[in-house]
């Protein structure tokens, strides 16, 4: 039987105690987790991806590369920039002061792996194969 959001809100507003509201909250959290897991299932090692607008620092937004291995919790992954994005990041004026860049990329390096504990999977958009 279809239920409207207004009916759901009304049902929740009439729950008699905090325990029952908490049970609804727990069910909602589990559902959100399942939705996130399904949405991020395609972000696997070896896939090409683009860093989306939700990542900070902003100078990494729009860069493309290859997803590497996920961390233990599966929420972040290493990211290897492609050649064009490596060049873009090397020359980006937002990459720190001259002589003191945030990301030090040697001139002879063609692909740069972003340092740190990886990029959040939610900040990666898979690029479909051409």
PDB file of C-alpha atoms in Angstrom:
ATOM      1  CA  UNK A   1       0.000   0.000   0.000  1.00  0.00           C
ATOM      2  CA  UNK A   2       1.581   3.350  -1.055  1.00  0.00           C
ATOM      3  CA  UNK A   3       2.202   5.818   1.738  1.00  0.00           C
ATOM      4  CA  UNK A   4       2.806   9.530   1.296  1.00  0.00           C
ATOM      5  CA  UNK A   5       5.576  11.428   3.063  1.00  0.00           C
ATOM      6  CA  UNK A   6       2.928  13.440   4.910  1.00  0.00           C
ATOM      7  CA  UNK A   7       1.493  10.184   6.270  1.00  0.00           C
ATOM      8  CA  UNK A   8       4.946   9.039   7.345  1.00  0.00           C
ATOM      9  CA  UNK A   9       5.636  12.351   9.108  1.00  0.00           C
ATOM     10  CA  UNK A  10       2.247  12.234  10.788  1.00  0.00           C
ATOM     11  CA  UNK A  11       2.870   8.654  11.954  1.00  0.00           C
ATOM     12  CA  UNK A  12       6.245   9.607  13.430  1.00  0.00           C
ATOM     13  CA  UNK A  13       4.831  12.702  15.137  1.00  0.00           C
ATOM     14  CA  UNK A  14       2.298  10.504  16.944  1.00  0.00           C
ATOM     15  CA  UNK A  15       4.781   7.969  18.337  1.00  0.00           C
ATOM     16  CA  UNK A  16       4.329   7.868  22.123  1.00  0.00           C
ATOM     17  CA  UNK A  17       7.944   7.778  23.345  1.00  0.00           C
ATOM     18  CA  UNK A  18      11.609   8.371  22.524  1.00  0.00           C
ATOM     19  CA  UNK A  19      12.327   4.643  22.186  1.00  0.00           C
ATOM     20  CA  UNK A  20       9.941   4.248  19.259  1.00  0.00           C
ATOM     21  CA  UNK A  21      11.223   7.441  17.609  1.00  0.00           C
ATOM     22  CA  UNK A  22      14.776   6.098  18.020  1.00  0.00           C
ATOM     23  CA  UNK A  23      13.736   2.851  16.311  1.00  0.00           C
ATOM     24  CA  UNK A  24      12.438   4.834  13.329  1.00  0.00           C
ATOM     25  CA  UNK A  25      15.663   6.840  13.319  1.00  0.00           C
ATOM     26  CA  UNK A  26      17.746   3.640  13.354  1.00  0.00           C
ATOM     27  CA  UNK A  27      15.735   2.191  10.453  1.00  0.00           C
ATOM     28  CA  UNK A  28      16.237   5.417   8.482  1.00  0.00           C
ATOM     29  CA  UNK A  29      19.997   5.352   9.154  1.00  0.00           C
ATOM     30  CA  UNK A  30      20.218   1.742   7.978  1.00  0.00           C
ATOM     31  CA  UNK A  31      18.335   2.591   4.798  1.00  0.00           C
ATOM     32  CA  UNK A  32      20.591   5.579   4.108  1.00  0.00           C
ATOM     33  CA  UNK A  33      23.622   3.325   4.577  1.00  0.00           C
ATOM     34  CA  UNK A  34      22.240   0.835   2.063  1.00  0.00           C
ATOM     35  CA  UNK A  35      21.521   3.619  -0.444  1.00  0.00           C
ATOM     36  CA  UNK A  36      25.063   4.999  -0.051  1.00  0.00           C
ATOM     37  CA  UNK A  37      26.588   1.538  -0.438  1.00  0.00           C
ATOM     38  CA  UNK A  38      24.649   0.927  -3.650  1.00  0.00           C
ATOM     39  CA  UNK A  39      25.541   4.363  -5.018  1.00  0.00           C
ATOM     40  CA  UNK A  40      29.247   3.826  -4.344  1.00  0.00           C
ATOM     41  CA  UNK A  41      29.422   0.220  -5.524  1.00  0.00           C
ATOM     42  CA  UNK A  42      30.800   1.294  -8.909  1.00  0.00           C
ATOM     43  CA  UNK A  43      33.688   3.231  -7.374  1.00  0.00           C
ATOM     44  CA  UNK A  44      36.177   0.367  -7.457  1.00  0.00           C
ATOM     45  CA  UNK A  45      39.909   0.067  -8.023  1.00  0.00           C
ATOM     46  CA  UNK A  46      40.834   0.548 -11.658  1.00  0.00           C
ATOM     47  CA  UNK A  47      37.826   2.729 -12.579  1.00  0.00           C
ATOM     48  CA  UNK A  48      38.322   6.194 -14.000  1.00  0.00           C
ATOM     49  CA  UNK A  49      36.739   8.954 -11.949  1.00  0.00           C
ATOM     50  CA  UNK A  50      36.467  12.715 -11.575  1.00  0.00           C
ATOM     51  CA  UNK A  51      36.749  14.504  -8.244  1.00  0.00           C
ATOM     52  CA  UNK A  52      33.442  16.269  -7.738  1.00  0.00           C
ATOM     53  CA  UNK A  53      32.559  19.669  -6.282  1.00  0.00           C
ATOM     54  CA  UNK A  54      32.140  18.430  -2.706  1.00  0.00           C
ATOM     55  CA  UNK A  55      35.854  17.824  -2.052  1.00  0.00           C
ATOM     56  CA  UNK A  56      38.122  20.220  -0.253  1.00  0.00           C
ATOM     57  CA  UNK A  57      40.615  21.582  -1.111  1.00  0.00           C
ATOM     58  CA  UNK A  58      38.923  23.158  -4.093  1.00  0.00           C
ATOM     59  CA  UNK A  59      42.022  22.946  -6.305  1.00  0.00           C
ATOM     60  CA  UNK A  60      41.433  19.171  -6.603  1.00  0.00           C
ATOM     61  CA  UNK A  61      37.875  19.553  -7.901  1.00  0.00           C
ATOM     62  CA  UNK A  62      37.421  18.462 -11.504  1.00  0.00           C
ATOM     63  CA  UNK A  63      40.692  16.513 -11.666  1.00  0.00           C
ATOM     64  CA  UNK A  64      40.500  13.039 -13.160  1.00  0.00           C
ATOM     65  CA  UNK A  65      42.353   9.810 -12.610  1.00  0.00           C
ATOM     66  CA  UNK A  66      42.139   6.184 -11.551  1.00  0.00           C
ATOM     67  CA  UNK A  67      40.606   4.880  -8.345  1.00  0.00           C
ATOM     68  CA  UNK A  68      43.110   2.853  -6.300  1.00  0.00           C
ATOM     69  CA  UNK A  69      42.503   0.535  -3.351  1.00  0.00           C
ATOM     70  CA  UNK A  70      39.901   1.372  -0.699  1.00  0.00           C
ATOM     71  CA  UNK A  71      40.765   1.872   2.943  1.00  0.00           C
ATOM     72  CA  UNK A  72      39.774  -0.647   5.636  1.00  0.00           C
ATOM     73  CA  UNK A  73      36.360   0.919   6.178  1.00  0.00           C
ATOM     74  CA  UNK A  74      35.697   1.186   2.438  1.00  0.00           C
ATOM     75  CA  UNK A  75      34.848   4.889   2.687  1.00  0.00           C
ATOM     76  CA  UNK A  76      37.957   6.319   1.014  1.00  0.00           C
ATOM     77  CA  UNK A  77      40.231   5.274  -1.840  1.00  0.00           C
ATOM     78  CA  UNK A  78      43.649   6.166  -3.128  1.00  0.00           C
ATOM     79  CA  UNK A  79      43.560   8.253  -6.294  1.00  0.00           C
ATOM     80  CA  UNK A  80      46.120   8.378  -9.102  1.00  0.00           C
ATOM     81  CA  UNK A  81      45.774  11.473 -11.266  1.00  0.00           C
ATOM     82  CA  UNK A  82      45.997  11.042 -15.022  1.00  0.00           C
ATOM     83  CA  UNK A  83      48.649  12.908 -17.021  1.00  0.00           C
ATOM     84  CA  UNK A  84      46.536  15.963 -17.826  1.00  0.00           C
ATOM     85  CA  UNK A  85      45.326  16.396 -14.236  1.00  0.00           C
ATOM     86  CA  UNK A  86      48.883  15.951 -12.948  1.00  0.00           C
ATOM     87  CA  UNK A  87      50.007  18.825 -15.206  1.00  0.00           C
ATOM     88  CA  UNK A  88      47.051  20.958 -14.122  1.00  0.00           C
ATOM     89  CA  UNK A  89      47.745  20.438 -10.413  1.00  0.00           C
ATOM     90  CA  UNK A  90      51.493  21.050 -10.851  1.00  0.00           C
ATOM     91  CA  UNK A  91      50.776  24.462 -12.448  1.00  0.00           C
ATOM     92  CA  UNK A  92      47.709  25.500 -10.407  1.00  0.00           C
ATOM     93  CA  UNK A  93      48.448  28.846  -8.715  1.00  0.00           C
ATOM     94  CA  UNK A  94      46.332  27.739  -5.739  1.00  0.00           C
ATOM     95  CA  UNK A  95      48.888  24.972  -5.049  1.00  0.00           C
ATOM     96  CA  UNK A  96      50.744  27.056  -2.458  1.00  0.00           C
ATOM     97  CA  UNK A  97      53.367  29.725  -2.775  1.00  0.00           C
ATOM     98  CA  UNK A  98      56.145  29.509  -5.372  1.00  0.00           C
ATOM     99  CA  UNK A  99      58.795  27.154  -4.044  1.00  0.00           C
ATOM    100  CA  UNK A 100      56.402  25.847  -1.361  1.00  0.00           C
ATOM    101  CA  UNK A 101      53.599  23.992  -3.125  1.00  0.00           C
ATOM    102  CA  UNK A 102      51.119  21.951  -1.112  1.00  0.00           C
ATOM    103  CA  UNK A 103      51.507  19.116  -3.624  1.00  0.00           C
ATOM    104  CA  UNK A 104      55.132  18.705  -4.749  1.00  0.00           C
ATOM    105  CA  UNK A 105      55.067  17.105  -8.185  1.00  0.00           C
ATOM    106  CA  UNK A 106      58.433  16.615  -9.893  1.00  0.00           C
ATOM    107  CA  UNK A 107      58.598  17.840 -13.487  1.00  0.00           C
ATOM    108  CA  UNK A 108      59.383  14.342 -14.789  1.00  0.00           C
ATOM    109  CA  UNK A 109      56.398  12.727 -12.999  1.00  0.00           C
ATOM    110  CA  UNK A 110      53.561  12.047 -15.426  1.00  0.00           C
ATOM    111  CA  UNK A 111      50.969  10.630 -12.989  1.00  0.00           C
ATOM    112  CA  UNK A 112      50.649  11.770  -9.377  1.00  0.00           C
ATOM    113  CA  UNK A 113      49.047   9.800  -6.560  1.00  0.00           C
ATOM    114  CA  UNK A 114      47.272  12.105  -4.145  1.00  0.00           C
ATOM    115  CA  UNK A 115      48.906  11.760  -0.734  1.00  0.00           C
ATOM    116  CA  UNK A 116      47.150  11.079   2.543  1.00  0.00           C
ATOM    117  CA  UNK A 117      44.501   8.563   3.449  1.00  0.00           C
ATOM    118  CA  UNK A 118      42.609   8.760   0.175  1.00  0.00           C
ATOM    119  CA  UNK A 119      39.666  10.606  -1.302  1.00  0.00           C
ATOM    120  CA  UNK A 120      36.179  10.054   0.151  1.00  0.00           C
ATOM    121  CA  UNK A 121      34.235   7.829  -2.247  1.00  0.00           C
ATOM    122  CA  UNK A 122      31.333  10.269  -2.114  1.00  0.00           C
ATOM    123  CA  UNK A 123      33.647  12.852  -3.735  1.00  0.00           C
ATOM    124  CA  UNK A 124      34.350  10.660  -6.778  1.00  0.00           C
ATOM    125  CA  UNK A 125      32.140  10.448  -9.842  1.00  0.00           C
ATOM    126  CA  UNK A 126      32.838   7.432 -12.057  1.00  0.00           C
ATOM    127  CA  UNK A 127      33.595   8.336 -15.654  1.00  0.00           C
ATOM    128  CA  UNK A 128      31.822   5.936 -17.978  1.00  0.00           C
ATOM    129  CA  UNK A 129      33.987   4.246 -20.586  1.00  0.00           C
ATOM    130  CA  UNK A 130      33.808   5.844 -24.025  1.00  0.00           C
TER     131      UNK A 130
END
